[in-house]
Short mmCIF file of C-alpha atoms in Angstrom, two decimals:
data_model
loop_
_atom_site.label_atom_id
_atom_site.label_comp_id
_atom_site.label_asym_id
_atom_site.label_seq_id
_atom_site.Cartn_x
_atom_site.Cartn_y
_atom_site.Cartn_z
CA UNK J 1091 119.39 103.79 1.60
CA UNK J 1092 121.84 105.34 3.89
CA UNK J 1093 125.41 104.76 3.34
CA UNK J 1094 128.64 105.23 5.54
CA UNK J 1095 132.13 104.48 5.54
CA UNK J 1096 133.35 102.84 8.59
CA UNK J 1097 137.42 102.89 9.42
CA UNK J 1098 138.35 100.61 12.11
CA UNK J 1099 141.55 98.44 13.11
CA UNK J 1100 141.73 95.21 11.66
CA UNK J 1101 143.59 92.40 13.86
CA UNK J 1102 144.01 89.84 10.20
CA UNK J 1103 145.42 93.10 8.60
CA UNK J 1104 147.77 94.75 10.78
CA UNK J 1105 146.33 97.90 10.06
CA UNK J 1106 143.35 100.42 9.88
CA UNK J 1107 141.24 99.46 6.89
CA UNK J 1108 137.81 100.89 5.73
CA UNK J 1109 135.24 99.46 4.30
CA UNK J 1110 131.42 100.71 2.94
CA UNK J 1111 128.22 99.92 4.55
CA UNK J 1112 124.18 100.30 3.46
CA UNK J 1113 121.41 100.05 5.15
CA UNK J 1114 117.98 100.34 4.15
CA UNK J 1115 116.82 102.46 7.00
CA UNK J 1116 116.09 105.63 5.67
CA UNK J 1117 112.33 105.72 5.15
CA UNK J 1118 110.69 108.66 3.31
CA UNK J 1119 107.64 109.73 4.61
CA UNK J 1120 106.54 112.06 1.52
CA UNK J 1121 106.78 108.93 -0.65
CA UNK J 1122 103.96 105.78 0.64
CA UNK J 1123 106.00 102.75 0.57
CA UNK J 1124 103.53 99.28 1.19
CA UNK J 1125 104.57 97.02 3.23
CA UNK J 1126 105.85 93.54 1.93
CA UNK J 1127 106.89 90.35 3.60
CA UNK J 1128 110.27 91.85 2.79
CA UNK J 1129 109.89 95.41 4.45
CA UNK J 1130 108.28 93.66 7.49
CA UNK J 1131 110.81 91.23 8.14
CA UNK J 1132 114.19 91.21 10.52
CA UNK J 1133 117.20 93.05 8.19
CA UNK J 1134 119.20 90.30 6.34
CA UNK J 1135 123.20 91.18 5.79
CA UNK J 1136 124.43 90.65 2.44
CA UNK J 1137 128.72 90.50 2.41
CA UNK J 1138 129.61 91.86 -0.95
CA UNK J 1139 133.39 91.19 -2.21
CA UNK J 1140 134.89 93.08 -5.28
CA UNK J 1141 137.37 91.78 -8.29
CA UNK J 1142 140.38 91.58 -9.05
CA UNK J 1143 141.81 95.05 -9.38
CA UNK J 1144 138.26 96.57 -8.26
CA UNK J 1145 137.18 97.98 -4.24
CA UNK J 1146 134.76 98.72 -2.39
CA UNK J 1147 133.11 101.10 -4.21
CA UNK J 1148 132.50 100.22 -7.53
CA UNK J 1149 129.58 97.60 -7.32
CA UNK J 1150 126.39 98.46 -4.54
CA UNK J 1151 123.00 97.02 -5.74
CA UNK J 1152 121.32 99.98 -3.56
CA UNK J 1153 118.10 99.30 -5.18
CA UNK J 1154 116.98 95.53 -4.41
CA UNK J 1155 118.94 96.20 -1.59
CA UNK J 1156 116.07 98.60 -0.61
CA UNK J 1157 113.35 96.36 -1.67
CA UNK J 1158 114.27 93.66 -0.10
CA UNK J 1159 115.41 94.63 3.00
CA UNK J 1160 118.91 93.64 3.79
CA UNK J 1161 121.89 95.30 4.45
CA UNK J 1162 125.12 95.32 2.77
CA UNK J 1163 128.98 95.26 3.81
CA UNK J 1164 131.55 96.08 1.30
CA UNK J 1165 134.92 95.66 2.25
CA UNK J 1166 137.98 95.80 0.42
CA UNK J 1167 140.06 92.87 -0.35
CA UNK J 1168 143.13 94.80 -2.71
CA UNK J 1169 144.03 91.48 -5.15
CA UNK J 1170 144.60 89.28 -2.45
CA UNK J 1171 141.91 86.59 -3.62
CA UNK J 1172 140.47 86.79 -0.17
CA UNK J 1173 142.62 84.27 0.99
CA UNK J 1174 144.91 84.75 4.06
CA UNK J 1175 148.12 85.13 2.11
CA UNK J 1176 151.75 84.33 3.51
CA UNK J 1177 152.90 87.72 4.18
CA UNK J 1178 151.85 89.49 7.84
CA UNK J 1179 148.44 91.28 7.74
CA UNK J 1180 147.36 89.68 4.38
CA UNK J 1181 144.78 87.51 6.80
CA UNK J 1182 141.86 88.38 4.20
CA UNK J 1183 140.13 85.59 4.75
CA UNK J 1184 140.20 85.99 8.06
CA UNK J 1185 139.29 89.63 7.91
CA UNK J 1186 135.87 88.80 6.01
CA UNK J 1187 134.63 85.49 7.64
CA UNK J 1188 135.80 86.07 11.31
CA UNK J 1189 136.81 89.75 11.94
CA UNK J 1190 134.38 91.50 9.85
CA UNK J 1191 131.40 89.44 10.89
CA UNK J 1192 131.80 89.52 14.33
CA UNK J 1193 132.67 93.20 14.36
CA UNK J 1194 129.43 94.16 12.07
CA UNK J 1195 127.28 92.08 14.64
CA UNK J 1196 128.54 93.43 17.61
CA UNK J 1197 128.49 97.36 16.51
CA UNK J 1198 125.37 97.05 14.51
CA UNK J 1199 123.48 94.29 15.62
CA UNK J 1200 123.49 92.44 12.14
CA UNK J 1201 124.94 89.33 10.63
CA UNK J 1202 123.45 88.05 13.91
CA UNK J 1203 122.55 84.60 12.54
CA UNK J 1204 123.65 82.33 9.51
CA UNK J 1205 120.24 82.20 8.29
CA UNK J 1206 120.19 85.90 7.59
CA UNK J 1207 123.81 86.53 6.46
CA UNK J 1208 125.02 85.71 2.71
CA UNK J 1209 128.21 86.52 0.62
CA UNK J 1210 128.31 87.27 -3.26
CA UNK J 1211 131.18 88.06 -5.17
CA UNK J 1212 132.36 88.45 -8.80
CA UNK J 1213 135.04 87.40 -10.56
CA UNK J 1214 138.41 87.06 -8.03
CA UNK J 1215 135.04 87.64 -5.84
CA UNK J 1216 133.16 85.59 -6.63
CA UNK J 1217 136.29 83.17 -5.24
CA UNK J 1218 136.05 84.53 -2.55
CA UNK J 1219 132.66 84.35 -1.83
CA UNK J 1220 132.81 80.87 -2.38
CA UNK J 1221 135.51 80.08 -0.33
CA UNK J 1222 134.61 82.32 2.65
CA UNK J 1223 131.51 80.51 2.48
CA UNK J 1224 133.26 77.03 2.71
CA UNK J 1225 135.90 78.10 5.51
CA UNK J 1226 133.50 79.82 7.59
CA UNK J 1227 129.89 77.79 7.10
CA UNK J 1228 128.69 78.98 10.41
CA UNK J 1229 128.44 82.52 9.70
CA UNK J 1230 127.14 82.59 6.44
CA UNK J 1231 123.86 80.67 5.00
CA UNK J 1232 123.96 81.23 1.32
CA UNK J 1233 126.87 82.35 -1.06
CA UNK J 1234 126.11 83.65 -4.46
CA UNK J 1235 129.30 83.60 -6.85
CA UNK J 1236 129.37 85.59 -10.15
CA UNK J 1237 131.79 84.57 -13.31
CA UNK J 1238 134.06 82.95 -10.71
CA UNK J 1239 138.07 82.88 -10.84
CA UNK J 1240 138.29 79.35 -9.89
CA UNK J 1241 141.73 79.29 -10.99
CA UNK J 1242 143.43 76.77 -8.75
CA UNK J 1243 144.02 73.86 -10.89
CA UNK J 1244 145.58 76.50 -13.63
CA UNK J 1245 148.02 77.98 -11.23
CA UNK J 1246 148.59 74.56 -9.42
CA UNK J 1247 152.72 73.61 -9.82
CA UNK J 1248 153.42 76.88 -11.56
CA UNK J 1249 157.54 77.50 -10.66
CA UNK J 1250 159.40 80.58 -10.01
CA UNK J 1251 159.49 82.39 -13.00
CA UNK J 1252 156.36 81.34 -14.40
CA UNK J 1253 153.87 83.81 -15.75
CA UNK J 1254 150.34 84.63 -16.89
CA UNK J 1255 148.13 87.66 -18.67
CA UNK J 1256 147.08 88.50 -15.01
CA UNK J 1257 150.08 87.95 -13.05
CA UNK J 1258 153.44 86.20 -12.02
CA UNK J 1259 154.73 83.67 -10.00
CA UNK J 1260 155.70 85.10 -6.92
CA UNK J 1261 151.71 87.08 -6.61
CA UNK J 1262 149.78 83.77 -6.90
CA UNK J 1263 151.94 81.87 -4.35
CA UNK J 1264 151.66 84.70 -1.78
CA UNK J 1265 148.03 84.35 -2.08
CA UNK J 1266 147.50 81.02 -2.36
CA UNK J 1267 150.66 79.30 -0.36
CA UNK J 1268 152.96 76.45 -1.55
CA UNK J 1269 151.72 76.37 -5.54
CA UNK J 1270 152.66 72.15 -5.56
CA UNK J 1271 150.42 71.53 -2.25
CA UNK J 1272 148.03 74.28 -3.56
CA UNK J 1273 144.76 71.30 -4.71
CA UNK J 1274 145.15 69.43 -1.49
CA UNK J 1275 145.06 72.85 0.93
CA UNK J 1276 142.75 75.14 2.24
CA UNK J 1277 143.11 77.60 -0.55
CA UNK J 1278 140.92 74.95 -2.70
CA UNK J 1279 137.23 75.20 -2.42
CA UNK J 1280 137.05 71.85 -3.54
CA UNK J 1281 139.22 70.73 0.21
CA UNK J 1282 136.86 72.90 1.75
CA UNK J 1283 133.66 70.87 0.31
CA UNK J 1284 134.85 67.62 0.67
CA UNK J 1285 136.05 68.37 4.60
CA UNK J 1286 132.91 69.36 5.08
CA UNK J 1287 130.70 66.25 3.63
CA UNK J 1288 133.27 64.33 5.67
CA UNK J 1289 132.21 65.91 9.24
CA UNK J 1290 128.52 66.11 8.13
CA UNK J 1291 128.52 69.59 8.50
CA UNK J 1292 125.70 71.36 7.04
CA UNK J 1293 127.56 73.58 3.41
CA UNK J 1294 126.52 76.82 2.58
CA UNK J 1295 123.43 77.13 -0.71
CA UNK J 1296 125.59 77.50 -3.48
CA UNK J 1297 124.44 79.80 -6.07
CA UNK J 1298 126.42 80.21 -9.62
CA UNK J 1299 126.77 81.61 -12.93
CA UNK J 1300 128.77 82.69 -15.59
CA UNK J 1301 128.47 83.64 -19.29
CA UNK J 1302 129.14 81.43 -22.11
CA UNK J 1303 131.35 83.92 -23.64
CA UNK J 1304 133.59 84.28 -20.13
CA UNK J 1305 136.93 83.21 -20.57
CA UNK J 1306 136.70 81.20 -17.16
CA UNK J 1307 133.20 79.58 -18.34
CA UNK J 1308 135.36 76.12 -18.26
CA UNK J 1309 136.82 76.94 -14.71
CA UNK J 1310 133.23 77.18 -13.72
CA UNK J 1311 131.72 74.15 -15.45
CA UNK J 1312 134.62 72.05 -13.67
CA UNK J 1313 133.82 73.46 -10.23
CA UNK J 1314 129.65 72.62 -10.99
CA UNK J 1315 130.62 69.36 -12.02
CA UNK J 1316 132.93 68.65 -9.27
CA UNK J 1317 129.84 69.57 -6.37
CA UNK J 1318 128.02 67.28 -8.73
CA UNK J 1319 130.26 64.36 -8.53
CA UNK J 1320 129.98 64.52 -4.98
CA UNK J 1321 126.54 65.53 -4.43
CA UNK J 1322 126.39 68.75 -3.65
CA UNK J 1323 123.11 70.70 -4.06
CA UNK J 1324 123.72 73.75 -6.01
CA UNK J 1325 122.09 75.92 -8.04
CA UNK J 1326 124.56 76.56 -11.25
CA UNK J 1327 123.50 79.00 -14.41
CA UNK J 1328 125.13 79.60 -17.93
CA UNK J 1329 123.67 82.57 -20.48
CA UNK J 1330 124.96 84.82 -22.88
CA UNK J 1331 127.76 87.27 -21.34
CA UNK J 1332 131.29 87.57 -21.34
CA UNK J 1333 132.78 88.91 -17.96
CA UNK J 1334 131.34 92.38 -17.55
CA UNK J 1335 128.81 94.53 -15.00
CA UNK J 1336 126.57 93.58 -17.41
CA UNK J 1337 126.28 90.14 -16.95
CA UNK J 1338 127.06 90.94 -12.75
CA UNK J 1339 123.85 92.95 -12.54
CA UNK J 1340 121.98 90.89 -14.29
CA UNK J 1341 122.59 87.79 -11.99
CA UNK J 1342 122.83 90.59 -8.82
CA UNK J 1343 119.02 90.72 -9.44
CA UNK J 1344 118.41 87.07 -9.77
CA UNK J 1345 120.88 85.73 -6.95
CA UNK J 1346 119.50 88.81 -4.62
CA UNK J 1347 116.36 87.19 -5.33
CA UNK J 1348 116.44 83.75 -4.71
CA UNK J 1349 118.59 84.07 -1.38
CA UNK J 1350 116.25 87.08 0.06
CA UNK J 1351 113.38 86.53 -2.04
#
């Protein structure tokens, strides 16, 4: 698996940013490798987006990377929900489902088609997978989300001064705008889904999970039940786990395989 760092200037961001990249094009020749449907196949591109607090370099699934034959883009998202906040260069969304795409495609050659491009994330990740999905349906097939913060109906019509364990007032409405208008904007991957059913656009295979000991198992369930309500195919999974690397590399495996697999 060989594995760079890439530093380039970022438009959304104001700024140079880095971010990792593997690809599973290092082939040993001491070691017989058979060929598979997966080895043999065009190079998929998996987007991979870190949690709250984490970066880029704290979750790579080199392995069934390897096996199945797809590369992977890690960029890093600081706590900024990958949504495009209010502040200048906070454009994350923008950064992953525009800017990063179209500069991984046209220096490497991948991400080339939606069909072979997919976006997992966990936790504040896992957010953003979904939503990057939802904004930007064109440029990525399948989205794979992971213990999910699907927080906006908890933060929705929080005032200045208002708190939480994670964070304050003033952090969630720079990421996600005007906190009153929050369920009706953009920001909501619930907007997103129902804009989309409205055009007849084709929406992104929606894979989920989260453990039954996670404390945002009930943000999840809503969000399952809500694509339910409205018809949505999706594939949604609860099982032991609270909100760990356990319970991510568990479903890493399983998501990995049912979009590549």
């Amino acid at each position: 698996m060989a594995n760079f760092r890439v530093r380039f200037y970022a438009n959304s961001l104001n700024r140079n940013t880095t971010f990792e990249m593997y690809i599973p094009n290092d082939i040993r020749r001491d070691v017989p490798r058979e060929e598979t449907a997966y080895t043999a196949r065009k190079t998929g591109t998996l987007f991979l987006l870190h949690g709250y607090t984490g970066d880029a370099g704290n979750w790579v699934p080199e392995y069934i990377a390897q096996k199945y034959n797809f590369a992977v883009v890690v960029p890093n998202g600081e706590n900024a929900f990958w949504l495009d906040g209010l502040s200048t260069g906070h454009k994350y969304c923008t950064f992953v489902g525009e800017e990063l795409v179209e500069y991984v495609r046209n220096t490497f050659g991948l991400a080339m088609s939606t069909e072979e491009t997919c976006i997992m994330g966990m936790s504040m990740g896992g957010f953003g997978a979904l939503h990057t999905a939802l904004a930007y349906p064109e440029h990525f097939g399948k989205a794979a989300a992971m213990s999910s913060a699907l927080i906006v109906h908890k933060i929705a019509h929080m005032k200045e001064g208002d708190d939480n364990p994670v964070a304050n007032y003033e952090y969630y409405r720079e990421c996600f705008g005007d906190l009153d208008k929050v369920l009706e904007s953009d920001n909501n991957p619930e907007t997103l889904v129902r804009k989309l059913k409205e055009r007849g656009s084709k929406i992104p295979e929606i894979f989920m999970s989260c453990g039954t000991e996670d404390f945002l198992l009930e943000n999840n369930r809503e969000f399952h039940r809500f694509l339910e309500s409205i018809d949505v195919p999706h594939t949604y999974i609860e099982s032991k786990g609270i909100h760990d690397m356990v319970f991510w590399d568990e479903y890493t495996v399983k998501f990995t395989e049912m979009m590549f697999g």
